[in-house]
Amino acid sequence: MSNVFVMDHPLIQHKIGIIRRKETGSKEFREMISEIAMLMCYEATRDLKLSDIEIETPIAKMAAKELQGKKLAIVPILRAGLGMVEGMLTMVPAAKVGHIGLYRDPETLEPVEYYCKLPEDCAERDVFVVDPMLATGGSSVAAIRLLKERGVGKIRFMCIIAAPEGMEKMQREHPDVDIYIGALDSCLNEHGYIVPGLGDAGDRIFGTK
Ligand code: PRP
Ligand code: URA
């Protein structure tokens, strides 16, 4: 069974409170999504492996640490996942970025794939899939399936708001994928929106509604 980490850091919780408010405009919404992604990335990379190295300060030689060579990739699910990329890259600037385009059919709520461009060496990288919203789980389950078909072994999924329905589907379909969540909400409404949620993340980031 996958590990689920709900991030209870006060800064993350405070910023999630801001993006939930209906009066928060696109500019602040985008800034907050990016900052939350940065803070979540900081928390979710706690288990990255370190090596011992010897360095020299201006004063003396010392044993220090550096990140081991294992390379990372960030894969946002378009569109809303794009809002999380910059914050992640602030923390892990050497990561490569792939893109998976999926939208939810508004009637069936099934994901429809329209784009996929991944780093050439994706299969050798640890991949963080990012999307602010995990609702039915259809989009994230499909995106991760696509990555596995391309040989990616180690995958983590990071979202800002999740519904229990989506979290359970992810755990069922991809029990090997650890899930990092900013807040776990109550349920989905009849249109597949997270309650209380924050509305449509893509529309709020890009101002399309
Ligand atoms: C939203 C969101 C997720 C998906 C979550 O994207 O960003 O990708 O819905 O819902 P699910 O868990 O039920 O699949 P949407 O389909 O609205 O596309 P957009 O980002 O292009 O607006
Ligand atoms: N996608 C969103 O953007 N918001 C939801 O609440 C559910 C899916």
PDB file of C-alpha atoms and ligand atoms in Angstrom:
ATOM      1  CA  MET A   1       0.000   0.000   0.000  1.00  0.00           C
ATOM      2  CA  SER A   2       1.292   3.465  -0.870  1.00  0.00           C
ATOM      3  CA  ASN A   3       2.250   5.925   1.834  1.00  0.00           C
ATOM      4  CA  VAL A   4       0.033   8.992   2.116  1.00  0.00           C
ATOM      5  CA  PHE A   5       1.556  12.113   3.641  1.00  0.00           C
ATOM      6  CA  VAL A   6      -0.784  14.978   4.509  1.00  0.00           C
ATOM      7  CA  MET A   7       1.374  18.090   4.919  1.00  0.00           C
ATOM      8  CA  ASP A   8       0.437  19.816   8.154  1.00  0.00           C
ATOM      9  CA  HIS A   9       3.113  22.519   8.029  1.00  0.00           C
ATOM     10  CA  PRO A  10       1.513  25.804   9.180  1.00  0.00           C
ATOM     11  CA  LEU A  11       2.829  27.774   6.179  1.00  0.00           C
ATOM     12  CA  ILE A  12       1.292  25.252   3.768  1.00  0.00           C
ATOM     13  CA  GLN A  13      -2.020  25.265   5.648  1.00  0.00           C
ATOM     14  CA  HIS A  14      -2.127  29.078   5.759  1.00  0.00           C
ATOM     15  CA  LYS A  15      -1.521  29.396   2.015  1.00  0.00           C
ATOM     16  CA  ILE A  16      -4.114  26.708   1.229  1.00  0.00           C
ATOM     17  CA  GLY A  17      -6.616  28.823   3.172  1.00  0.00           C
ATOM     18  CA  ILE A  18      -5.859  31.721   0.810  1.00  0.00           C
ATOM     19  CA  ILE A  19      -6.324  29.755  -2.435  1.00  0.00           C
ATOM     20  CA  ARG A  20      -9.622  28.299  -1.208  1.00  0.00           C
ATOM     21  CA  ARG A  21     -11.204  31.754  -0.784  1.00  0.00           C
ATOM     22  CA  LYS A  22     -13.469  32.636  -3.686  1.00  0.00           C
ATOM     23  CA  GLU A  23     -12.303  36.274  -3.679  1.00  0.00           C
ATOM     24  CA  THR A  24      -8.632  35.357  -4.307  1.00  0.00           C
ATOM     25  CA  GLY A  25      -7.742  36.551  -7.822  1.00  0.00           C
ATOM     26  CA  SER A  26      -5.567  34.798 -10.417  1.00  0.00           C
ATOM     27  CA  LYS A  27      -2.351  36.653  -9.598  1.00  0.00           C
ATOM     28  CA  GLU A  28      -2.390  35.764  -5.912  1.00  0.00           C
ATOM     29  CA  PHE A  29      -3.771  32.299  -6.664  1.00  0.00           C
ATOM     30  CA  ARG A  30      -0.817  31.546  -8.979  1.00  0.00           C
ATOM     31  CA  GLU A  31       1.713  32.918  -6.481  1.00  0.00           C
ATOM     32  CA  MET A  32       0.261  30.820  -3.666  1.00  0.00           C
ATOM     33  CA  ILE A  33       0.113  27.628  -5.758  1.00  0.00           C
ATOM     34  CA  SER A  34       3.780  28.120  -6.614  1.00  0.00           C
ATOM     35  CA  GLU A  35       4.782  28.770  -2.993  1.00  0.00           C
ATOM     36  CA  ILE A  36       2.781  25.790  -1.730  1.00  0.00           C
ATOM     37  CA  ALA A  37       4.467  23.578  -4.348  1.00  0.00           C
ATOM     38  CA  MET A  38       7.862  24.812  -3.177  1.00  0.00           C
ATOM     39  CA  LEU A  39       7.093  24.069   0.474  1.00  0.00           C
ATOM     40  CA  MET A  40       5.583  20.675  -0.345  1.00  0.00           C
ATOM     41  CA  CYS A  41       8.625  19.823  -2.441  1.00  0.00           C
ATOM     42  CA  TYR A  42      10.862  20.667   0.514  1.00  0.00           C
ATOM     43  CA  GLU A  43       8.876  18.269   2.713  1.00  0.00           C
ATOM     44  CA  ALA A  44       8.544  15.528   0.094  1.00  0.00           C
ATOM     45  CA  THR A  45      12.271  15.343  -0.608  1.00  0.00           C
ATOM     46  CA  ARG A  46      13.254  14.518   2.980  1.00  0.00           C
ATOM     47  CA  ASP A  47      14.257  11.001   1.958  1.00  0.00           C
ATOM     48  CA  LEU A  48      16.649  11.971  -0.856  1.00  0.00           C
ATOM     49  CA  LYS A  49      19.927  10.142  -0.409  1.00  0.00           C
ATOM     50  CA  LEU A  50      23.100  11.981   0.590  1.00  0.00           C
ATOM     51  CA  SER A  51      26.764  11.076   0.091  1.00  0.00           C
ATOM     52  CA  ASP A  52      29.676  11.966   2.355  1.00  0.00           C
ATOM     53  CA  ILE A  53      32.273  14.159   0.703  1.00  0.00           C
ATOM     54  CA  GLU A  54      35.319  16.019   1.879  1.00  0.00           C
ATOM     55  CA  ILE A  55      35.392  19.758   1.245  1.00  0.00           C
ATOM     56  CA  GLU A  56      37.559  22.633   2.309  1.00  0.00           C
ATOM     57  CA  THR A  57      36.169  25.773   3.901  1.00  0.00           C
ATOM     58  CA  PRO A  58      38.379  28.905   4.013  1.00  0.00           C
ATOM     59  CA  ILE A  59      39.340  27.698   7.503  1.00  0.00           C
ATOM     60  CA  ALA A  60      39.712  23.898   7.397  1.00  0.00           C
ATOM     61  CA  LYS A  61      38.935  20.604   5.677  1.00  0.00           C
ATOM     62  CA  MET A  62      35.685  18.960   6.741  1.00  0.00           C
ATOM     63  CA  ALA A  63      33.334  16.064   6.002  1.00  0.00           C
ATOM     64  CA  ALA A  64      30.214  17.446   4.283  1.00  0.00           C
ATOM     65  CA  LYS A  65      27.170  16.044   2.472  1.00  0.00           C
ATOM     66  CA  GLU A  66      25.918  16.294  -1.070  1.00  0.00           C
ATOM     67  CA  LEU A  67      22.901  14.858  -2.857  1.00  0.00           C
ATOM     68  CA  GLN A  68      23.584  11.518  -4.527  1.00  0.00           C
ATOM     69  CA  GLY A  69      23.497  11.479  -8.300  1.00  0.00           C
ATOM     70  CA  LYS A  70      19.942  10.119  -8.710  1.00  0.00           C
ATOM     71  CA  LYS A  71      18.220  12.490 -11.068  1.00  0.00           C
ATOM     72  CA  LEU A  72      14.711  13.866 -10.685  1.00  0.00           C
ATOM     73  CA  ALA A  73      11.983  14.842 -13.121  1.00  0.00           C
ATOM     74  CA  ILE A  74       8.852  16.884 -12.525  1.00  0.00           C
ATOM     75  CA  VAL A  75       5.804  16.000 -14.607  1.00  0.00           C
ATOM     76  CA  PRO A  76       2.843  18.394 -14.330  1.00  0.00           C
ATOM     77  CA  ILE A  77      -0.568  17.254 -15.529  1.00  0.00           C
ATOM     78  CA  LEU A  78      -1.787  20.040 -17.833  1.00  0.00           C
ATOM     79  CA  ARG A  79      -3.130  22.531 -17.369  1.00  0.00           C
ATOM     80  CA  ALA A  80      -3.320  23.160 -13.637  1.00  0.00           C
ATOM     81  CA  GLY A  81      -0.171  21.174 -12.806  1.00  0.00           C
ATOM     82  CA  LEU A  82       1.848  23.831 -14.651  1.00  0.00           C
ATOM     83  CA  GLY A  83       1.225  26.175 -11.733  1.00  0.00           C
ATOM     84  CA  MET A  84       3.335  23.949  -9.469  1.00  0.00           C
ATOM     85  CA  VAL A  85       6.416  23.623 -11.696  1.00  0.00           C
ATOM     86  CA  GLU A  86       8.221  26.854 -10.871  1.00  0.00           C
ATOM     87  CA  GLY A  87       7.958  26.281  -7.118  1.00  0.00           C
ATOM     88  CA  MET A  88       9.304  22.740  -7.498  1.00  0.00           C
ATOM     89  CA  LEU A  89      12.186  23.970  -9.669  1.00  0.00           C
ATOM     90  CA  THR A  90      13.109  26.562  -7.051  1.00  0.00           C
ATOM     91  CA  MET A  91      13.868  23.656  -4.726  1.00  0.00           C
ATOM     92  CA  VAL A  92      15.295  21.223  -7.320  1.00  0.00           C
ATOM     93  CA  PRO A  93      16.718  23.367 -10.139  1.00  0.00           C
ATOM     94  CA  ALA A  94      18.486  20.473 -11.880  1.00  0.00           C
ATOM     95  CA  ALA A  95      15.242  18.509 -12.398  1.00  0.00           C
ATOM     96  CA  LYS A  96      13.982  18.008 -15.938  1.00  0.00           C
ATOM     97  CA  VAL A  97      10.351  18.728 -16.758  1.00  0.00           C
ATOM     98  CA  GLY A  98       7.972  16.525 -18.762  1.00  0.00           C
ATOM     99  CA  HIS A  99       4.361  17.365 -19.617  1.00  0.00           C
ATOM    100  CA  ILE A 100       1.251  15.204 -19.733  1.00  0.00           C
ATOM    101  CA  GLY A 101      -1.895  16.791 -21.173  1.00  0.00           C
ATOM    102  CA  LEU A 102      -5.163  15.373 -19.841  1.00  0.00           C
ATOM    103  CA  TYR A 103      -8.578  16.888 -19.385  1.00  0.00           C
ATOM    104  CA  ARG A 104     -11.648  15.478 -17.702  1.00  0.00           C
ATOM    105  CA  ASP A 105     -14.606  14.913 -19.958  1.00  0.00           C
ATOM    106  CA  PRO A 106     -17.248  17.037 -18.174  1.00  0.00           C
ATOM    107  CA  GLU A 107     -19.969  14.400 -18.709  1.00  0.00           C
ATOM    108  CA  THR A 108     -18.186  11.119 -18.014  1.00  0.00           C
ATOM    109  CA  LEU A 109     -15.390  12.601 -15.816  1.00  0.00           C
ATOM    110  CA  GLU A 110     -13.048  10.205 -17.666  1.00  0.00           C
ATOM    111  CA  PRO A 111      -9.574  11.578 -18.517  1.00  0.00           C
ATOM    112  CA  VAL A 112      -8.837  12.341 -22.176  1.00  0.00           C
ATOM    113  CA  GLU A 113      -5.141  12.391 -23.160  1.00  0.00           C
ATOM    114  CA  TYR A 114      -4.006  15.076 -25.631  1.00  0.00           C
ATOM    115  CA  TYR A 115      -0.284  15.582 -25.058  1.00  0.00           C
ATOM    116  CA  CYS A 116       2.759  13.772 -23.729  1.00  0.00           C
ATOM    117  CA  LYS A 117       6.351  14.941 -23.889  1.00  0.00           C
ATOM    118  CA  LEU A 118       8.805  13.478 -21.410  1.00  0.00           C
ATOM    119  CA  PRO A 119      12.571  13.812 -20.866  1.00  0.00           C
ATOM    120  CA  GLU A 120      14.443  11.260 -23.031  1.00  0.00           C
ATOM    121  CA  ASP A 121      16.002   9.608 -19.994  1.00  0.00           C
ATOM    122  CA  CYS A 122      12.762   9.663 -17.998  1.00  0.00           C
ATOM    123  CA  ALA A 123      12.969   5.947 -17.168  1.00  0.00           C
ATOM    124  CA  GLU A 124      16.208   6.577 -15.241  1.00  0.00           C
ATOM    125  CA  ARG A 125      14.751   9.394 -13.161  1.00  0.00           C
ATOM    126  CA  ASP A 126      12.674   9.583  -9.994  1.00  0.00           C
ATOM    127  CA  VAL A 127       9.511  11.353 -11.107  1.00  0.00           C
ATOM    128  CA  PHE A 128       7.266  13.746  -9.195  1.00  0.00           C
ATOM    129  CA  VAL A 129       3.853  13.979 -10.882  1.00  0.00           C
ATOM    130  CA  VAL A 130       2.176  17.236  -9.842  1.00  0.00           C
ATOM    131  CA  ASP A 131      -1.418  18.454 -10.087  1.00  0.00           C
ATOM    132  CA  PRO A 132      -3.150  20.733  -7.580  1.00  0.00           C
ATOM    133  CA  MET A 133      -6.336  18.629  -7.570  1.00  0.00           C
ATOM    134  CA  LEU A 134      -6.983  14.912  -6.970  1.00  0.00           C
ATOM    135  CA  ALA A 135     -10.741  14.476  -7.406  1.00  0.00           C
ATOM    136  CA  THR A 136     -12.005  11.156  -8.846  1.00  0.00           C
ATOM    137  CA  GLY A 137      -8.372  10.151  -9.404  1.00  0.00           C
ATOM    138  CA  GLY A 138      -8.968   9.448 -13.104  1.00  0.00           C
ATOM    139  CA  SER A 139      -6.370  11.972 -14.345  1.00  0.00           C
ATOM    140  CA  SER A 140      -3.551  11.089 -11.971  1.00  0.00           C
ATOM    141  CA  VAL A 141      -4.093   7.333 -12.357  1.00  0.00           C
ATOM    142  CA  ALA A 142      -3.950   7.699 -16.172  1.00  0.00           C
ATOM    143  CA  ALA A 143      -0.854   9.959 -16.067  1.00  0.00           C
ATOM    144  CA  ILE A 144       1.028   7.546 -13.835  1.00  0.00           C
ATOM    145  CA  ARG A 145       0.007   4.582 -16.014  1.00  0.00           C
ATOM    146  CA  LEU A 146       1.493   6.426 -18.980  1.00  0.00           C
ATOM    147  CA  LEU A 147       4.787   6.947 -17.131  1.00  0.00           C
ATOM    148  CA  LYS A 148       4.951   3.289 -16.122  1.00  0.00           C
ATOM    149  CA  GLU A 149       4.357   2.246 -19.747  1.00  0.00           C
ATOM    150  CA  ARG A 150       7.456   4.307 -20.602  1.00  0.00           C
ATOM    151  CA  GLY A 151       9.541   2.456 -18.037  1.00  0.00           C
ATOM    152  CA  VAL A 152       9.565   4.910 -15.129  1.00  0.00           C
ATOM    153  CA  GLY A 153      10.147   3.016 -11.883  1.00  0.00           C
ATOM    154  CA  LYS A 154      10.044   5.439  -8.961  1.00  0.00           C
ATOM    155  CA  ILE A 155       7.026   7.759  -9.062  1.00  0.00           C
ATOM    156  CA  ARG A 156       5.567  10.087  -6.439  1.00  0.00           C
ATOM    157  CA  PHE A 157       2.378  12.086  -6.746  1.00  0.00           C
ATOM    158  CA  MET A 158       1.912  15.523  -5.235  1.00  0.00           C
ATOM    159  CA  CYS A 159      -1.373  17.420  -5.041  1.00  0.00           C
ATOM    160  CA  ILE A 160      -2.596  20.355  -2.994  1.00  0.00           C
ATOM    161  CA  ILE A 161      -6.192  19.252  -2.374  1.00  0.00           C
ATOM    162  CA  ALA A 162      -7.471  15.684  -2.502  1.00  0.00           C
ATOM    163  CA  ALA A 163     -10.835  13.989  -2.153  1.00  0.00           C
ATOM    164  CA  PRO A 164     -10.985  10.633  -0.358  1.00  0.00           C
ATOM    165  CA  GLU A 165     -12.405   9.047  -3.549  1.00  0.00           C
ATOM    166  CA  GLY A 166      -9.314   9.993  -5.582  1.00  0.00           C
ATOM    167  CA  MET A 167      -6.892   9.039  -2.869  1.00  0.00           C
ATOM    168  CA  GLU A 168      -8.472   5.586  -2.571  1.00  0.00           C
ATOM    169  CA  LYS A 169      -8.443   5.060  -6.355  1.00  0.00           C
ATOM    170  CA  MET A 170      -4.755   6.009  -6.493  1.00  0.00           C
ATOM    171  CA  GLN A 171      -3.929   3.599  -3.677  1.00  0.00           C
ATOM    172  CA  ARG A 172      -5.856   0.820  -5.424  1.00  0.00           C
ATOM    173  CA  GLU A 173      -4.390   1.366  -8.913  1.00  0.00           C
ATOM    174  CA  HIS A 174      -0.862   2.453  -7.982  1.00  0.00           C
ATOM    175  CA  PRO A 175      -0.039   1.053  -4.537  1.00  0.00           C
ATOM    176  CA  ASP A 176       3.675   1.636  -5.197  1.00  0.00           C
ATOM    177  CA  VAL A 177       3.275   5.428  -5.578  1.00  0.00           C
ATOM    178  CA  ASP A 178       3.655   7.614  -2.488  1.00  0.00           C
ATOM    179  CA  ILE A 179       1.122  10.457  -2.304  1.00  0.00           C
ATOM    180  CA  TYR A 180       1.813  13.907  -0.864  1.00  0.00           C
ATOM    181  CA  ILE A 181      -1.313  15.912  -0.091  1.00  0.00           C
ATOM    182  CA  GLY A 182      -1.726  19.480   1.191  1.00  0.00           C
ATOM    183  CA  ALA A 183      -5.267  18.941   2.493  1.00  0.00           C
ATOM    184  CA  LEU A 184      -7.678  16.013   2.462  1.00  0.00           C
ATOM    185  CA  ASP A 185     -11.232  17.278   1.900  1.00  0.00           C
ATOM    186  CA  SER A 186     -14.650  15.721   2.546  1.00  0.00           C
ATOM    187  CA  CYS A 187     -16.086  14.398  -0.703  1.00  0.00           C
ATOM    188  CA  LEU A 188     -16.965  15.102  -4.353  1.00  0.00           C
ATOM    189  CA  ASN A 189     -20.155  16.838  -5.452  1.00  0.00           C
ATOM    190  CA  GLU A 190     -22.418  15.587  -8.277  1.00  0.00           C
ATOM    191  CA  HIS A 191     -20.190  17.314 -10.882  1.00  0.00           C
ATOM    192  CA  GLY A 192     -17.015  15.673  -9.599  1.00  0.00           C
ATOM    193  CA  TYR A 193     -15.767  18.839  -7.864  1.00  0.00           C
ATOM    194  CA  ILE A 194     -14.021  18.575  -4.526  1.00  0.00           C
ATOM    195  CA  VAL A 195     -16.060  19.814  -1.522  1.00  0.00           C
ATOM    196  CA  PRO A 196     -15.155  22.283  -0.070  1.00  0.00           C
ATOM    197  CA  GLY A 197     -12.160  22.387  -2.462  1.00  0.00           C
ATOM    198  CA  LEU A 198     -11.308  25.585  -4.314  1.00  0.00           C
ATOM    199  CA  GLY A 199     -13.303  25.338  -7.537  1.00  0.00           C
ATOM    200  CA  ASP A 200     -11.643  24.737 -10.898  1.00  0.00           C
ATOM    201  CA  ALA A 201      -7.883  25.036 -10.394  1.00  0.00           C
ATOM    202  CA  GLY A 202      -7.037  25.454 -14.109  1.00  0.00           C
ATOM    203  CA  ASP A 203      -9.584  28.236 -14.561  1.00  0.00           C
ATOM    204  CA  ARG A 204      -8.396  30.032 -11.431  1.00  0.00           C
ATOM    205  CA  ILE A 205      -4.706  29.836 -12.423  1.00  0.00           C
ATOM    206  CA  PHE A 206      -5.231  30.973 -15.997  1.00  0.00           C
ATOM    207  CA  GLY A 207      -8.284  33.213 -15.476  1.00  0.00           C
ATOM    208  CA  THR A 208     -10.314  31.337 -18.090  1.00  0.00           C
ATOM    209  CA  LYS A 209     -13.655  31.712 -16.287  1.00  0.00           C
TER     210      LYS A 209
HETATM  211  C1  PRP B   1      -8.455  19.109 -13.184  1.00  0.00           C
HETATM  212  C2  PRP B   1      -7.260  18.955 -12.272  1.00  0.00           C
HETATM  213  C3  PRP B   1      -6.899  17.509 -12.452  1.00  0.00           C
HETATM  214  C4  PRP B   1      -8.240  16.860 -12.650  1.00  0.00           C
HETATM  215  C5  PRP B   1      -8.625  16.182 -11.373  1.00  0.00           C
HETATM  216  O1  PRP B   1      -8.064  19.251 -14.497  1.00  0.00           O
HETATM  217  O2  PRP B   1      -6.210  19.835 -12.561  1.00  0.00           O
HETATM  218  O3  PRP B   1      -6.053  17.253 -13.550  1.00  0.00           O
HETATM  219  O4  PRP B   1      -9.169  17.908 -12.957  1.00  0.00           O
HETATM  220  O5  PRP B   1      -9.808  15.490 -11.521  1.00  0.00           O
HETATM  221  P1  PRP B   1      -9.874  13.891 -11.490  1.00  0.00           P
HETATM  222  O6  PRP B   1      -9.089  13.469 -10.295  1.00  0.00           O
HETATM  223  O7  PRP B   1     -11.344  13.632 -11.340  1.00  0.00           O
HETATM  224  O8  PRP B   1      -9.337  13.347 -12.764  1.00  0.00           O
HETATM  225  P2  PRP B   1      -9.117  19.496 -15.685  1.00  0.00           P
HETATM  226  O9  PRP B   1      -9.552  18.206 -16.247  1.00  0.00           O
HETATM  227  O10 PRP B   1     -10.183  20.438 -15.192  1.00  0.00           O
HETATM  228  O11 PRP B   1      -8.233  20.157 -16.797  1.00  0.00           O
HETATM  229  P3  PRP B   1      -7.506  21.573 -16.798  1.00  0.00           P
HETATM  230  O12 PRP B   1      -6.393  21.509 -15.788  1.00  0.00           O
HETATM  231  O13 PRP B   1      -6.996  21.654 -18.193  1.00  0.00           O
HETATM  232  O14 PRP B   1      -8.513  22.637 -16.471  1.00  0.00           O
HETATM  233  N1  URA B   2     -10.676  19.674 -10.913  1.00  0.00           N
HETATM  234  C1  URA B   2     -10.629  20.894 -10.328  1.00  0.00           C
HETATM  235  O1  URA B   2      -9.969  21.815 -10.844  1.00  0.00           O
HETATM  236  N2  URA B   2     -11.320  21.084  -9.203  1.00  0.00           N
HETATM  237  C2  URA B   2     -12.045  20.107  -8.613  1.00  0.00           C
HETATM  238  O2  URA B   2     -12.640  20.347  -7.556  1.00  0.00           O
HETATM  239  C3  URA B   2     -12.073  18.844  -9.234  1.00  0.00           C
HETATM  240  C4  URA B   2     -11.379  18.655 -10.387  1.00  0.00           C
END
